[in-house]
Coordinates of C-alpha atoms in Angstrom, one line a residue:
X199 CA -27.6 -1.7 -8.4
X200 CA -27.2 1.2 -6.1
X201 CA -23.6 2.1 -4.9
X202 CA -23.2 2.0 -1.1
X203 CA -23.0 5.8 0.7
X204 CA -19.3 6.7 1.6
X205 CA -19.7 7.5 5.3
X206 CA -17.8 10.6 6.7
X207 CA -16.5 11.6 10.3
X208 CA -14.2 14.0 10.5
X209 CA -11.1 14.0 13.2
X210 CA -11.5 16.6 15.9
X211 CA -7.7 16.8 16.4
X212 CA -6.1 17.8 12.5
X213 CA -2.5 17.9 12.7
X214 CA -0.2 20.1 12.0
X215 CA 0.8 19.3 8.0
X216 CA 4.9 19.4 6.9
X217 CA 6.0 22.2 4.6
X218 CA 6.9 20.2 0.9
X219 CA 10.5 20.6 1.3
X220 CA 10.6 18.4 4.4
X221 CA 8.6 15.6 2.8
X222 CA 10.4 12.1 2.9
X223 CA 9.0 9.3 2.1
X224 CA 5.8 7.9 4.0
X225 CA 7.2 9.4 7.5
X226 CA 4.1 11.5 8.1
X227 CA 0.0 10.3 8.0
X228 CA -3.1 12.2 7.2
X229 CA -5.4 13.1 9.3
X230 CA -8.0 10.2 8.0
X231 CA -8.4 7.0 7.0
X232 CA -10.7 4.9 5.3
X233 CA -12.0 1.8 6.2
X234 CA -14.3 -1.1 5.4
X235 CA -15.2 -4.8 6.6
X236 CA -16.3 -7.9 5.3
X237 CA -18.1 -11.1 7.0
X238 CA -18.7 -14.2 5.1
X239 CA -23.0 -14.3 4.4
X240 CA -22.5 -10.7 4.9
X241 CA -19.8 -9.6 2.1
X242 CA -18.1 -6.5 2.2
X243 CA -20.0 -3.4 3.8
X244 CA -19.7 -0.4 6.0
X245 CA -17.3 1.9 3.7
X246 CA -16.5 5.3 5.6
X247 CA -13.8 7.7 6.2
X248 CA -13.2 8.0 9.7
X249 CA -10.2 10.2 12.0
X250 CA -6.8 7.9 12.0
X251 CA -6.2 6.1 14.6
X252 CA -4.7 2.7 15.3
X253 CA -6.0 -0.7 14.6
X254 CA -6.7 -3.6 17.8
X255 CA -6.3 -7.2 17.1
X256 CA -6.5 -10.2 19.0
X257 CA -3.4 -11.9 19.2
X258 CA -5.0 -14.8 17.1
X259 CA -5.8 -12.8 14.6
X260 CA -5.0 -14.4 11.2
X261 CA -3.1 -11.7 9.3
X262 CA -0.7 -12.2 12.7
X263 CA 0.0 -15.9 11.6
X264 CA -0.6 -17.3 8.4
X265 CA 0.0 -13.2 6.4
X266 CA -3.3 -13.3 4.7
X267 CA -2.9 -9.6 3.7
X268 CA -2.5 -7.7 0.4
X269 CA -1.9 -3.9 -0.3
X270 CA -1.3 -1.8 -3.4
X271 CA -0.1 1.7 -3.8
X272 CA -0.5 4.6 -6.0
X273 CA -0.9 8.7 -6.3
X274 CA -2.3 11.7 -5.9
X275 CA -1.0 14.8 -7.3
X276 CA -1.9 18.3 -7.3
X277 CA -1.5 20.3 -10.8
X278 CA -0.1 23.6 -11.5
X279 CA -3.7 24.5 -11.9
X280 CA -4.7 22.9 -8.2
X281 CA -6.4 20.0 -9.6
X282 CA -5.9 17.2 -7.5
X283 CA -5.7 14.1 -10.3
X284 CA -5.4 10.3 -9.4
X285 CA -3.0 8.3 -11.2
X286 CA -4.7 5.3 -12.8
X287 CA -6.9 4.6 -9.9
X288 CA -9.1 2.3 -11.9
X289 CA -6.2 0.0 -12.7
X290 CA -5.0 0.3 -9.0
X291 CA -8.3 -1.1 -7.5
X292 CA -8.4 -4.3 -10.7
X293 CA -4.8 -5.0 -9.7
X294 CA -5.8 -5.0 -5.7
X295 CA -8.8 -7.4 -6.7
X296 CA -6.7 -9.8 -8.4
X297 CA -4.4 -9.8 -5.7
X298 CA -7.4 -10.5 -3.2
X299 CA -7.8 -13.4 -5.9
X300 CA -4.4 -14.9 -5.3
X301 CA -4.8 -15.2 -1.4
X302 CA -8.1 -16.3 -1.4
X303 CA -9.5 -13.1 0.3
X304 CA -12.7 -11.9 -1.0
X305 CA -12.3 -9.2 -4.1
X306 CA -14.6 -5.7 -3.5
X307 CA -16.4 -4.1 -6.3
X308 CA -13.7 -2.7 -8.5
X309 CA -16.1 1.3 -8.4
X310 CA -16.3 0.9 -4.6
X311 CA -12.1 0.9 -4.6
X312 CA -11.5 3.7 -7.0
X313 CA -14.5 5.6 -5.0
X314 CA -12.2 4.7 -1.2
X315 CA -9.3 6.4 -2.8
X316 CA -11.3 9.2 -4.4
X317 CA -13.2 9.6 -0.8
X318 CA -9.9 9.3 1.0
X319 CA -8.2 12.3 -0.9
X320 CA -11.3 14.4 -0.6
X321 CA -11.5 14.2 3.1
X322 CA -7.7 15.3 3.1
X323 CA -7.4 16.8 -0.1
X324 CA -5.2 19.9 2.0
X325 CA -2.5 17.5 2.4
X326 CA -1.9 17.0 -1.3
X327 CA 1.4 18.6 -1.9
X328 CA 2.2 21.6 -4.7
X329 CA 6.1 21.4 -5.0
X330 CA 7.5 19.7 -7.9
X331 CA 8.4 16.2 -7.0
X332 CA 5.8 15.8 -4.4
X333 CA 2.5 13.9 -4.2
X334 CA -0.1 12.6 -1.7
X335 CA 1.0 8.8 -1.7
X336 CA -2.0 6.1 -1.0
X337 CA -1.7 3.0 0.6
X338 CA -4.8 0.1 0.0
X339 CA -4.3 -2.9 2.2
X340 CA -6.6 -5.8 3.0
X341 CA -5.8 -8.2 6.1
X342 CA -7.4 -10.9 7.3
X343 CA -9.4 -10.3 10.9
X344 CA -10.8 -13.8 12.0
X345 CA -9.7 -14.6 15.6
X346 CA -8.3 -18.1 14.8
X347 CA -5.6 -20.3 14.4
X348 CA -7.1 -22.5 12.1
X349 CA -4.8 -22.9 9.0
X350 CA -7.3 -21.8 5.9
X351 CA -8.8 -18.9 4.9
X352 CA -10.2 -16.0 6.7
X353 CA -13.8 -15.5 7.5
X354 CA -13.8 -11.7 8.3
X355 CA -11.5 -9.0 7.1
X356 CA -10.8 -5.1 7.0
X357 CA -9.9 -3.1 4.3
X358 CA -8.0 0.4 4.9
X359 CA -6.3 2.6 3.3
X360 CA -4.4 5.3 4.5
X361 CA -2.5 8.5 2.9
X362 CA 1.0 9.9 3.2
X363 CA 2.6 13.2 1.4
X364 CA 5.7 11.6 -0.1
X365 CA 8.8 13.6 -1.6
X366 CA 11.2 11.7 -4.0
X367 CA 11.5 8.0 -3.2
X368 CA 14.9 8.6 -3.5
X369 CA 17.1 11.4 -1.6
X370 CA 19.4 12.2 -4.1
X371 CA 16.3 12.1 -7.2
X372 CA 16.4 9.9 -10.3
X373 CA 19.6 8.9 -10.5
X374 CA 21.2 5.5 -11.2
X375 CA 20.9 3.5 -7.9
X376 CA 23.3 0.7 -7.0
X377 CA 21.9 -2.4 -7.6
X378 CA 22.7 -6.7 -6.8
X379 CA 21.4 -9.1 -8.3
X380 CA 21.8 -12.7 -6.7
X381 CA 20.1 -16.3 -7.0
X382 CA 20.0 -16.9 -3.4
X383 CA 17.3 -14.7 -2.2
X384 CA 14.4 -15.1 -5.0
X385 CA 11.0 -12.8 -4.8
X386 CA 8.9 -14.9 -7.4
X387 CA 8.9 -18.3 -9.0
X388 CA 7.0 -20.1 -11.5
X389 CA 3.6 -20.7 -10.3
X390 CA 4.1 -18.8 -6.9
X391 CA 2.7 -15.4 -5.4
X392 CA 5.5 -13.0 -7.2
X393 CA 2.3 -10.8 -8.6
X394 CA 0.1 -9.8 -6.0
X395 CA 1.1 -6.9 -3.5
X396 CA 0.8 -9.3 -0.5
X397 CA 2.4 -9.1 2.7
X398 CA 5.8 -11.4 3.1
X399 CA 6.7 -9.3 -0.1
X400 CA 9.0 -7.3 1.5
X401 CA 11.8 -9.3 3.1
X402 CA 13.8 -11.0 0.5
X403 CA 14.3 -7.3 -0.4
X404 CA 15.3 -6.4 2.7
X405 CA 18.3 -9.1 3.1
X406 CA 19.5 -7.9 -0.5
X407 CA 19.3 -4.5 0.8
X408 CA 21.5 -5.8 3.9
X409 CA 23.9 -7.6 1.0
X410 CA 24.6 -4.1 -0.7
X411 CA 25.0 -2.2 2.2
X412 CA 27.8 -4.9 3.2
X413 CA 29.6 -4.8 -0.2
X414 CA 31.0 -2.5 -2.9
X415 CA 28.5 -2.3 -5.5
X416 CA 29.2 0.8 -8.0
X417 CA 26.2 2.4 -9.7
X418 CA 24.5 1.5 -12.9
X419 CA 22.4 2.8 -15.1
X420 CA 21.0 1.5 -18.7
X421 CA 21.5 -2.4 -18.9
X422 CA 24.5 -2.8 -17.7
X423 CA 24.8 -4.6 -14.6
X424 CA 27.9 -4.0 -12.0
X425 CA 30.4 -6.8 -12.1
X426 CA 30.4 -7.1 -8.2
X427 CA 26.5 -9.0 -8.5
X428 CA 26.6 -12.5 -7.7
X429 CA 24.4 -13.4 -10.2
X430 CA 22.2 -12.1 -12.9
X431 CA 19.7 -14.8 -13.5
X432 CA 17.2 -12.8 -10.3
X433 CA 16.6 -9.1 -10.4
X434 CA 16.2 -8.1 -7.0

């Protein structure tokens, strides 16, 4: 079976890219992005790198509703020797398929994933920072496009990913962070959706986040946890 042909067209309007010692985390997008779509009878088709630019839905569109959406993450980084290397891309694109799995949208062909990221940092491989502690961070995500409000799966989707060159996750580097863990906000049960990247997998995080900020909690590091958690028996 021949593998589909990567389209290509490049932006007219490159932006100015941040020198590495300004780099946050995720603040600033490259200059392209890729994209593909998928209609049921159809299947997935249409891969292509294209200039960045923002996406229009319909205000019935699915992902807005029932959060039919998945996304993944991984790196780039560029070697002392100017190699730009992939960190386990292959593994990134099964793990994005089996979170396609979960939410009933339809999985891609695990080559045609690992070939988006590859094509992605190509077309903006000048973004891929040098400085130690940098990389060119790459964002996969899947939504659901069908104009409908319809509760079951999607008929149509898009799949995009876009790039961002990331500094340390963390300000202050890897140091040991202050953390809460509590039984009243819960990310994953037995038998639910704790596994895939989808999209409402975010805001319980968010609300412990809020917790911390409103209390006292002293950092930790190694396995012990600080006394002013509320419980132990959820990791946030």
């Amino acid at each position: 079976m021949n593998e589909p042909t990567i389209g290509f067209t490049q932006t007219r309007t490159p932006q100015r890219r941040p020198e590495d010692s300004t780099l946050s985390f995720g603040k600033v997008l490259t200059d392209h992005m890729f994209m593909m779509n998928y209609e049921e009878g159809r299947g997935w088709h249409d891969p292509r790198v294209v200039p960045y630019a923002p996406l229009t839905l319909d205000p019935a569109t699915s992902v807005l509703h029932y959060g039919q959406a998945v996304f993944d993450g991984l790196k780039a980084f560029r070697g002392g020797d100017g190699t730009i290397r992939l960190f386990r891309a292959q593994r990134h694109a099964e793990r994005l398929n089996r979170s396609c799995a979960a939410l009933c949208i339809p999985t891609m062909d695990a080559n045609l994933i690992r070939r988006s990221f590859e094509a992605i940092v190509s077309a903006d491989h000048a973004w891929v920072p040098s400085s130690p502690g940098t990389s060119l961070y790459i964002r996969p995500t899947v939504i659901a496009t069908e104009v409908q409000l319809g509760v079951h799966p999607a008929h149509s989707y898009t799949y995009f990913v876009i790039c961002s060159p990331v500094g340390s996750y963390y300000k202050e580097g890897v140091k040991p962070v202050r953390i809460l863990a509590t039984d009243k906000y819960v990310r994953a049960v037995q038998g639910g959706l704790g596994r895939p990247r989808r999209r409402p997998i975010t805001p319980p995080r968010w609300r412990r986040s809020r917790m911390r900020s409103a209390r006292a909690i002293p950092r930790c590091s190694g396995s012990t946890a600080s006394s002013g958690a509320s419980s132990t028996r959820s990791a946030p």
